[in-house]
Coordinates of C-alpha atoms in Angstrom, one line a residue:
M1098 CA 114.8 103.5 103.8
L1099 CA 112.3 101.9 101.3
A1100 CA 109.7 104.1 102.2
V1101 CA 111.6 107.1 101.5
A1102 CA 113.3 105.6 98.3
V1103 CA 109.5 104.9 97.3
I1104 CA 107.9 108.7 98.1
A1105 CA 110.7 110.2 96.5
G1106 CA 110.4 108.1 93.3
I1107 CA 106.9 108.9 93.1
L1108 CA 107.7 112.4 93.9
F1109 CA 110.4 112.6 90.9
V1110 CA 108.3 111.0 88.5
W1111 CA 105.0 113.4 89.0
S1112 CA 107.5 116.6 88.6
L1113 CA 108.6 115.1 85.2
L1114 CA 104.7 115.0 84.4
A1115 CA 103.5 117.7 86.4
H1116 CA 102.3 120.2 83.7
R1117 CA 100.5 117.2 81.5
L1118 CA 99.0 115.5 85.0
S1119 CA 97.5 119.2 85.9
R1120 CA 95.1 119.4 82.8
W1121 CA 93.4 116.2 84.2
S1122 CA 93.2 117.3 87.9
I1123 CA 96.0 115.4 88.7
T1124 CA 97.5 117.2 91.7
A1125 CA 100.8 115.7 93.6
P1126 CA 98.6 115.3 96.9
L1127 CA 96.3 113.0 94.6
A1128 CA 99.4 111.2 93.4
M1129 CA 100.8 110.4 96.7
I1130 CA 97.8 108.9 98.0
A1131 CA 96.9 106.6 94.9
A1132 CA 100.6 105.6 95.8
G1133 CA 100.1 105.2 99.2
V1134 CA 96.7 103.2 98.8
A1135 CA 98.6 101.0 96.2
M1136 CA 101.8 100.6 98.1
T1137 CA 100.1 99.6 101.7
A1138 CA 97.0 97.6 100.2
G1139 CA 96.6 93.9 101.0
P1140 CA 97.4 91.3 103.8
H1141 CA 101.1 91.7 103.0
P1142 CA 101.8 95.1 101.6
P1143 CA 105.4 96.0 100.3
L1144 CA 105.1 99.4 102.8
R1145 CA 103.2 99.3 106.4
F1146 CA 103.7 102.1 109.1
D1147 CA 102.7 102.4 112.5
L1148 CA 101.1 105.5 112.8
D1149 CA 99.1 105.0 116.5
T1150 CA 102.6 105.9 118.5
E1151 CA 103.9 109.1 120.0
V1152 CA 106.6 109.8 117.5
F1153 CA 104.3 110.3 114.5
E1154 CA 101.9 112.0 117.2
H1155 CA 104.9 114.5 117.1
A1156 CA 105.9 114.4 113.5
V1157 CA 102.0 115.5 112.7
E1158 CA 102.3 118.5 115.2
V1159 CA 105.9 119.4 113.9
I1160 CA 104.1 119.3 110.5
L1161 CA 101.3 121.4 111.0
A1162 CA 103.4 123.7 113.0
L1163 CA 105.7 124.5 109.7
L1164 CA 102.3 124.2 107.9
L1165 CA 100.5 126.9 110.1
F1166 CA 103.9 129.3 110.7
V1167 CA 103.9 129.5 106.6
D1168 CA 100.3 130.2 105.9
A1169 CA 100.6 133.3 108.8
V1170 CA 103.8 134.5 107.3
E1171 CA 102.9 134.3 103.7
V1172 CA 99.2 136.4 104.3
P1173 CA 99.7 139.5 102.6
G1174 CA 99.0 142.5 104.7
S1175 CA 97.9 144.8 102.0
V1176 CA 95.1 142.2 101.1
I1177 CA 94.1 142.0 105.0
R1178 CA 93.8 145.7 105.0
R1179 CA 92.2 146.4 101.7
E1180 CA 89.5 143.4 102.5
R1181 CA 89.6 143.7 106.5
G1182 CA 85.7 144.0 106.2
L1183 CA 85.4 140.7 104.3
F1184 CA 88.1 138.8 106.6
V1185 CA 86.3 139.8 109.7
R1186 CA 82.9 138.2 108.3
L1187 CA 84.5 135.3 106.9
L1188 CA 86.5 134.2 110.1
S1189 CA 84.2 135.5 112.5
V1190 CA 80.5 134.8 111.3
A1191 CA 80.9 132.2 108.6
L1192 CA 83.6 130.1 110.4
P1193 CA 81.7 129.9 113.7
L1194 CA 78.5 129.2 111.6
T1195 CA 80.6 126.5 109.7
L1196 CA 81.6 125.2 113.3
C1197 CA 78.2 124.7 114.2
A1198 CA 76.5 123.5 111.2
A1199 CA 79.0 120.7 111.1
F1200 CA 78.2 119.9 115.0
L1201 CA 74.7 119.8 113.8
T1202 CA 74.9 117.5 111.1
G1203 CA 76.8 115.5 113.4
Y1204 CA 74.0 115.3 115.8
L1205 CA 71.4 114.0 113.4
L1206 CA 73.2 111.8 111.2
F1207 CA 75.3 110.6 114.5
P1208 CA 73.0 110.5 117.6
D1209 CA 74.6 107.9 119.7
Q1210 CA 78.2 109.5 119.9
P1211 CA 78.7 112.3 122.7
A1212 CA 78.5 115.6 122.1
W1213 CA 82.5 116.4 122.9
L1214 CA 82.9 113.7 119.8
L1215 CA 80.8 115.6 117.5
A1216 CA 82.7 118.6 118.3
V1217 CA 85.9 117.1 117.5
L1218 CA 84.7 115.8 113.9
A1219 CA 83.4 119.4 113.3
T1220 CA 87.2 120.8 114.1
V1221 CA 88.3 118.3 111.8
V1222 CA 86.1 118.7 108.8
V1223 CA 86.2 122.6 108.8
P1224 CA 89.6 123.8 108.4
L1225 CA 90.9 124.4 105.0
D1226 CA 93.5 123.3 102.6
L1227 CA 94.1 124.9 99.2
A1228 CA 96.7 122.3 98.3
P1229 CA 94.2 119.9 96.4
A1230 CA 92.9 122.3 94.4
A1231 CA 96.1 125.0 94.3
A1232 CA 95.2 125.4 90.8
V1233 CA 92.2 127.8 91.3
V1234 CA 94.7 130.2 93.4
R1235 CA 97.0 130.4 90.4
D1236 CA 94.3 130.6 87.7
R1237 CA 94.0 134.0 86.1
R1238 CA 91.1 133.5 84.6
I1239 CA 89.5 133.7 88.0
P1240 CA 89.1 137.2 89.5
S1241 CA 92.3 138.1 91.3
R1242 CA 90.0 139.6 94.4
L1243 CA 88.8 136.4 94.6
R1244 CA 92.1 134.6 94.8
D1245 CA 93.3 136.7 97.3
L1246 CA 90.6 136.3 99.7
L1247 CA 90.5 132.1 98.8
N1248 CA 94.0 132.5 99.2
V1249 CA 94.3 134.9 102.8
E1250 CA 90.7 133.1 104.4
G1251 CA 92.8 129.4 103.7
G1252 CA 96.5 130.7 105.7
L1253 CA 94.3 131.8 108.6
N1254 CA 91.2 129.6 108.9
D1255 CA 93.2 126.3 110.4
G1256 CA 95.0 128.7 112.6
V1257 CA 91.9 129.9 114.0
V1258 CA 90.0 126.2 114.3
S1259 CA 93.3 125.1 116.3
P1260 CA 92.7 126.1 119.9
V1261 CA 88.9 125.1 119.2
F1262 CA 90.2 121.5 118.1
L1263 CA 92.3 121.7 121.0
L1264 CA 90.0 122.3 123.6
C1265 CA 87.4 119.5 122.6
I1266 CA 90.5 116.9 122.4
A1267 CA 91.3 118.0 125.9
I1268 CA 87.4 117.5 126.9
G1269 CA 87.5 114.1 125.3
V1270 CA 90.7 113.1 127.0
E1271 CA 89.1 113.9 130.0
S1272 CA 86.4 111.6 129.2
R1273 CA 88.3 108.6 129.7
G1274 CA 87.9 108.4 133.4
A1275 CA 84.8 107.6 135.1
D1276 CA 84.2 110.7 137.3
A1277 CA 85.2 113.2 134.5
D1278 CA 86.1 116.8 135.3
Y1279 CA 85.5 118.6 132.1
L1280 CA 85.8 122.0 133.7
D1281 CA 89.2 121.0 134.7
A1282 CA 89.6 119.7 130.8
L1283 CA 88.4 123.5 129.8
L1284 CA 90.9 125.2 132.2
T1285 CA 93.7 123.0 131.1
A1286 CA 93.2 123.8 127.5
V1287 CA 93.0 127.8 128.4
V1288 CA 96.0 127.4 130.4
A1289 CA 97.9 125.7 127.3
S1290 CA 96.3 128.0 124.8
A1291 CA 97.6 131.1 126.9
W1292 CA 101.1 129.3 127.1
A1293 CA 100.9 128.8 123.1
L1294 CA 100.0 132.5 122.8
A1295 CA 102.7 133.7 124.9
T1296 CA 105.8 131.8 123.6
G1297 CA 104.5 131.9 119.9
A1298 CA 104.5 136.0 120.5
A1299 CA 107.6 136.1 122.0
V1300 CA 109.3 133.9 119.9
G1301 CA 107.6 135.5 116.7
W1302 CA 108.5 139.0 117.8
A1303 CA 112.0 138.8 119.1
S1304 CA 113.1 136.7 116.0
G1305 CA 111.7 139.1 113.5
R1306 CA 113.5 141.8 115.3
L1307 CA 116.9 140.0 115.3
L1308 CA 116.9 138.7 111.7
R1309 CA 115.7 142.0 110.3
G1310 CA 118.7 143.7 112.3
S1311 CA 121.1 141.5 111.3
W1312 CA 120.1 141.6 107.9
A1313 CA 120.2 145.5 107.5
H1314 CA 123.7 145.8 109.0
G1315 CA 124.7 143.3 106.8
W1316 CA 125.5 140.6 109.3
T1317 CA 124.4 137.8 107.5
T1318 CA 123.8 135.9 104.1
P1319 CA 120.5 134.9 102.1
T1320 CA 120.9 131.4 102.7
A1321 CA 121.4 131.9 106.5
V1322 CA 118.4 133.9 106.8
R1323 CA 116.6 131.0 105.1
L1324 CA 117.9 128.8 107.9
G1325 CA 117.2 131.3 110.4
V1326 CA 113.7 131.6 109.3
L1327 CA 113.3 127.7 109.1
A1328 CA 114.6 127.7 113.0
V1329 CA 111.9 129.9 113.9
P1330 CA 108.4 127.8 114.3
L1331 CA 110.8 124.6 115.5
I1332 CA 111.7 127.0 118.3
A1333 CA 108.3 128.4 118.9
Y1334 CA 106.9 124.9 118.9
A1335 CA 109.6 123.1 121.5
F1336 CA 109.7 126.0 123.8
S1337 CA 105.6 126.0 124.0
V1338 CA 105.5 121.9 124.5
A1339 CA 108.5 122.6 127.0
V1340 CA 106.3 125.2 129.0
G1341 CA 103.0 123.2 129.1
G1342 CA 101.9 125.0 125.7
N1343 CA 100.8 123.6 122.4
G1344 CA 103.3 123.8 120.0
F1345 CA 101.2 124.4 116.6
V1346 CA 99.3 126.8 118.0
A1347 CA 102.7 128.7 118.9
S1348 CA 103.4 128.4 115.8
F1349 CA 101.1 129.8 114.3
V1350 CA 101.0 133.2 116.5
A1351 CA 105.2 133.2 115.9
G1352 CA 104.3 133.2 112.5
V1353 CA 101.6 136.2 112.7
C1354 CA 104.1 138.3 114.8
F1355 CA 107.0 137.5 112.9
A1356 CA 105.1 138.3 109.6
P1357 CA 105.9 141.7 109.5
A1358 CA 109.7 141.4 109.4
M1359 CA 109.3 139.8 106.0
R1360 CA 108.7 143.1 104.7
H1361 CA 112.7 143.9 105.3
L1362 CA 114.5 140.2 104.8
P1363 CA 115.2 139.1 101.1
G1364 CA 112.0 137.5 98.9
T1365 CA 113.8 134.1 98.9
A1366 CA 113.4 134.3 102.9
V1367 CA 110.7 131.8 103.4
E1368 CA 111.4 129.5 100.2
M1369 CA 113.5 127.1 102.6
T1370 CA 110.5 126.6 104.9
E1371 CA 108.0 126.3 102.5
D1372 CA 109.6 123.7 100.1
L1373 CA 110.3 121.6 103.4
V1374 CA 106.2 122.0 104.8
T1375 CA 105.7 120.9 100.9
L1376 CA 107.9 117.7 100.9
L1377 CA 106.8 116.9 104.2
T1378 CA 102.9 117.3 103.8
L1379 CA 103.5 115.2 100.7
A1380 CA 104.7 112.0 102.7
L1381 CA 101.6 112.5 105.1
W1382 CA 99.5 112.8 101.5
F1383 CA 101.2 109.2 100.9
L1384 CA 100.5 107.9 104.6
F1385 CA 97.0 108.8 104.2
G1386 CA 96.8 106.2 101.7
Q1387 CA 97.5 103.5 104.2
I1388 CA 94.8 105.4 106.2
V1389 CA 92.1 105.0 103.5
N1390 CA 92.7 101.1 103.1
S1391 CA 92.6 100.7 106.9
V1392 CA 89.2 102.7 107.0
F1393 CA 88.2 100.9 103.9
A1394 CA 88.9 97.5 105.0
H1395 CA 85.9 97.8 107.7
G1396 CA 83.3 99.1 105.5
L1397 CA 81.8 102.6 105.7
Q1398 CA 78.0 103.9 106.7
V1399 CA 75.8 105.9 104.8
S1400 CA 75.8 108.2 107.3
V1401 CA 79.5 108.9 107.3
F1402 CA 79.5 109.6 103.3
V1403 CA 76.5 112.0 103.6
Y1404 CA 78.3 113.9 106.3
A1405 CA 81.2 114.1 104.5
L1406 CA 79.3 115.3 101.4
L1407 CA 77.4 118.0 103.5
A1408 CA 80.7 119.3 105.5
V1409 CA 82.6 120.1 102.4
T1410 CA 79.6 121.6 100.6
L1411 CA 76.2 123.0 102.2
V1412 CA 78.4 123.2 105.7
R1413 CA 80.2 125.9 104.2
V1414 CA 78.5 127.3 101.7
V1415 CA 75.4 128.4 103.6
P1416 CA 77.5 130.0 106.3
V1417 CA 79.5 132.2 103.7
L1418 CA 76.3 133.2 101.9
I1419 CA 75.2 134.4 105.4
A1420 CA 78.4 136.2 106.1
L1421 CA 78.7 137.8 102.9
A1422 CA 74.9 138.9 102.4
G1423 CA 74.8 143.0 102.6
T1424 CA 78.7 143.0 100.8
G1425 CA 77.1 144.2 97.3
M1426 CA 79.0 141.1 96.2
N1427 CA 78.0 139.5 92.8
P1428 CA 76.1 136.1 94.0
A1429 CA 78.0 134.3 91.5
D1430 CA 81.3 135.5 93.7
K1431 CA 79.8 134.8 96.8
L1432 CA 79.0 131.0 95.8
F1433 CA 82.3 130.6 94.5
L1434 CA 83.9 131.4 98.0
G1435 CA 81.5 129.0 99.3
W1436 CA 81.9 126.3 97.4
M1437 CA 86.0 126.5 96.8
G1438 CA 86.7 125.4 100.6
P1439 CA 88.7 122.6 99.8
R1440 CA 89.9 120.0 102.9
G1441 CA 93.4 118.5 103.3
V1442 CA 96.3 118.5 105.4
T1443 CA 94.8 120.1 108.3
S1444 CA 92.3 117.5 108.6
I1445 CA 94.4 114.8 108.2
V1446 CA 96.7 116.1 111.0
F1447 CA 93.7 117.0 113.2
G1448 CA 92.1 113.5 112.6
S1449 CA 95.2 111.7 113.3
L1450 CA 95.6 113.4 116.5
A1451 CA 92.5 112.8 117.6
I1452 CA 92.5 109.2 116.8
I1453 CA 95.8 108.7 119.0
D1454 CA 94.5 111.1 122.0
V1455 CA 90.7 110.4 122.8
P1456 CA 89.2 107.1 123.9
E1457 CA 90.0 104.1 121.7
R1458 CA 86.2 103.1 120.9
Y1459 CA 86.0 106.4 119.2
D1460 CA 88.5 106.0 116.6
D1461 CA 86.6 104.3 113.8
V1462 CA 84.0 107.4 113.7
I1463 CA 86.8 110.2 113.9
A1464 CA 89.2 108.0 110.8
K1465 CA 85.8 107.1 108.6
V1466 CA 84.7 110.7 109.0
M1467 CA 88.1 112.1 108.3
V1468 CA 89.2 109.8 105.4
M1469 CA 85.4 110.4 103.6
T1470 CA 85.9 114.0 104.0
V1471 CA 89.4 114.6 102.6
L1472 CA 88.4 111.9 99.7
V1473 CA 85.1 113.6 99.0
S1474 CA 86.7 117.2 99.0
I1475 CA 89.6 116.2 96.4
V1476 CA 86.8 114.9 94.1
L1477 CA 84.6 117.4 94.2
H1478 CA 86.7 120.5 94.4
G1479 CA 89.6 118.8 92.1
L1480 CA 86.7 118.1 89.2
S1481 CA 84.8 121.3 89.4
S1482 CA 88.0 123.8 89.8
E1483 CA 89.0 124.0 85.8
P1484 CA 84.9 124.2 84.8
V1485 CA 84.7 126.9 87.4
A1486 CA 87.6 128.7 85.8
R1487 CA 86.1 128.3 82.3
L1488 CA 82.8 130.1 83.4
Y1489 CA 84.8 133.2 84.4
A1490 CA 86.9 133.2 81.4
R1491 CA 83.8 133.6 79.4
P1492 CA 83.0 137.1 77.8
G1493 CA 80.6 138.4 80.1
G1494 CA 80.9 135.6 82.4
V1495 CA 80.0 135.1 86.1
G1496 CA 81.6 138.5 86.7
A1497 CA 83.0 140.9 89.4
L1498 CA 83.4 140.4 93.0
W1499 CA 82.2 144.0 93.4
R1500 CA 79.2 145.1 91.5
G1501 CA 81.5 148.9 91.2
R1502 CA 84.8 147.1 90.6
P1503 CA 87.5 149.3 91.2
P1504 CA 89.9 150.6 88.7
G1505 CA 92.7 148.4 87.7
S1506 CA 91.5 145.1 89.5
S1507 CA 91.7 141.9 87.2

């Protein structure tokens, strides 16, 4: 109970000073990390958590399931339809190139590590999380199209990477045995993804139809609808796990299939789920503080820092610039989309799950890469968000997303 009181107290204090702290780029995740580091440091810390358990594994999976569901549900369909060409480039060209670049960077910096581990590291450091730099998405000094593109990509990116992560983990788990059968691991991962796709689609479509019909006939209330929406990703997660699928992939698919029903539900339908996700992810940021302490207690290699620095900069920026070549987009705007790719909760969850599942001798490198990547991202993206916004706010500044901006765009 002490941990709950401490986390709630820190969150309350931050809520009192949120506006003032934002001027110094001190976000809620950053405040929770600092508190987590302070409260779990030393040989006899006030708080200590056992993070290598099945309970913690399922807890972070549920957090990711809820997060992926909210991301999928809140993706604005109008933006996707309007900019589908760009999203195809970002998700089918830039994202695979980014994964490949992260893998090759790992190969150069960690030549002694197995290929499957380098692939796991790539899936850990690539997913986006806009929470550490949320001010960018809300800052009206930045063109609305850029904010929409970044927001939608952030909502879809981690859902697309999830099956790749699961495949890499399945191969890593298989490597425990002396006579590892990697083909069997591949088939197992494919079957699990197929079950996740089927159960997620069924739960998302059916629940969307039912809630939409109930609301249209006046059989329910706004509060009940909010509870119903919260239940959808939990049902998808539990159902998928029960039949051998992956829960958080099923939740993302459920969100995609549920999203069309949102147009016919009250505007507050997803608010309860969103608030719960925010609360749970802030608690996870606090636990991340303990992981930071554990990692730094054993020291850090230069190669890990270089890998993390490249992962949040060139490994993303160059593929995005390549993918957006020939679109007629302002070079500064291409650079903005490439640069603003913060890492956060998804990387923490993927890293934590990898540490739990893969052979123990690889825990150290996964933990160090995950921690350093997130910390480097928080520093770089947090500190750069305000200067970037100022550049866009200048008269005749870095400009519009398109050379010929359509009328009415901001």
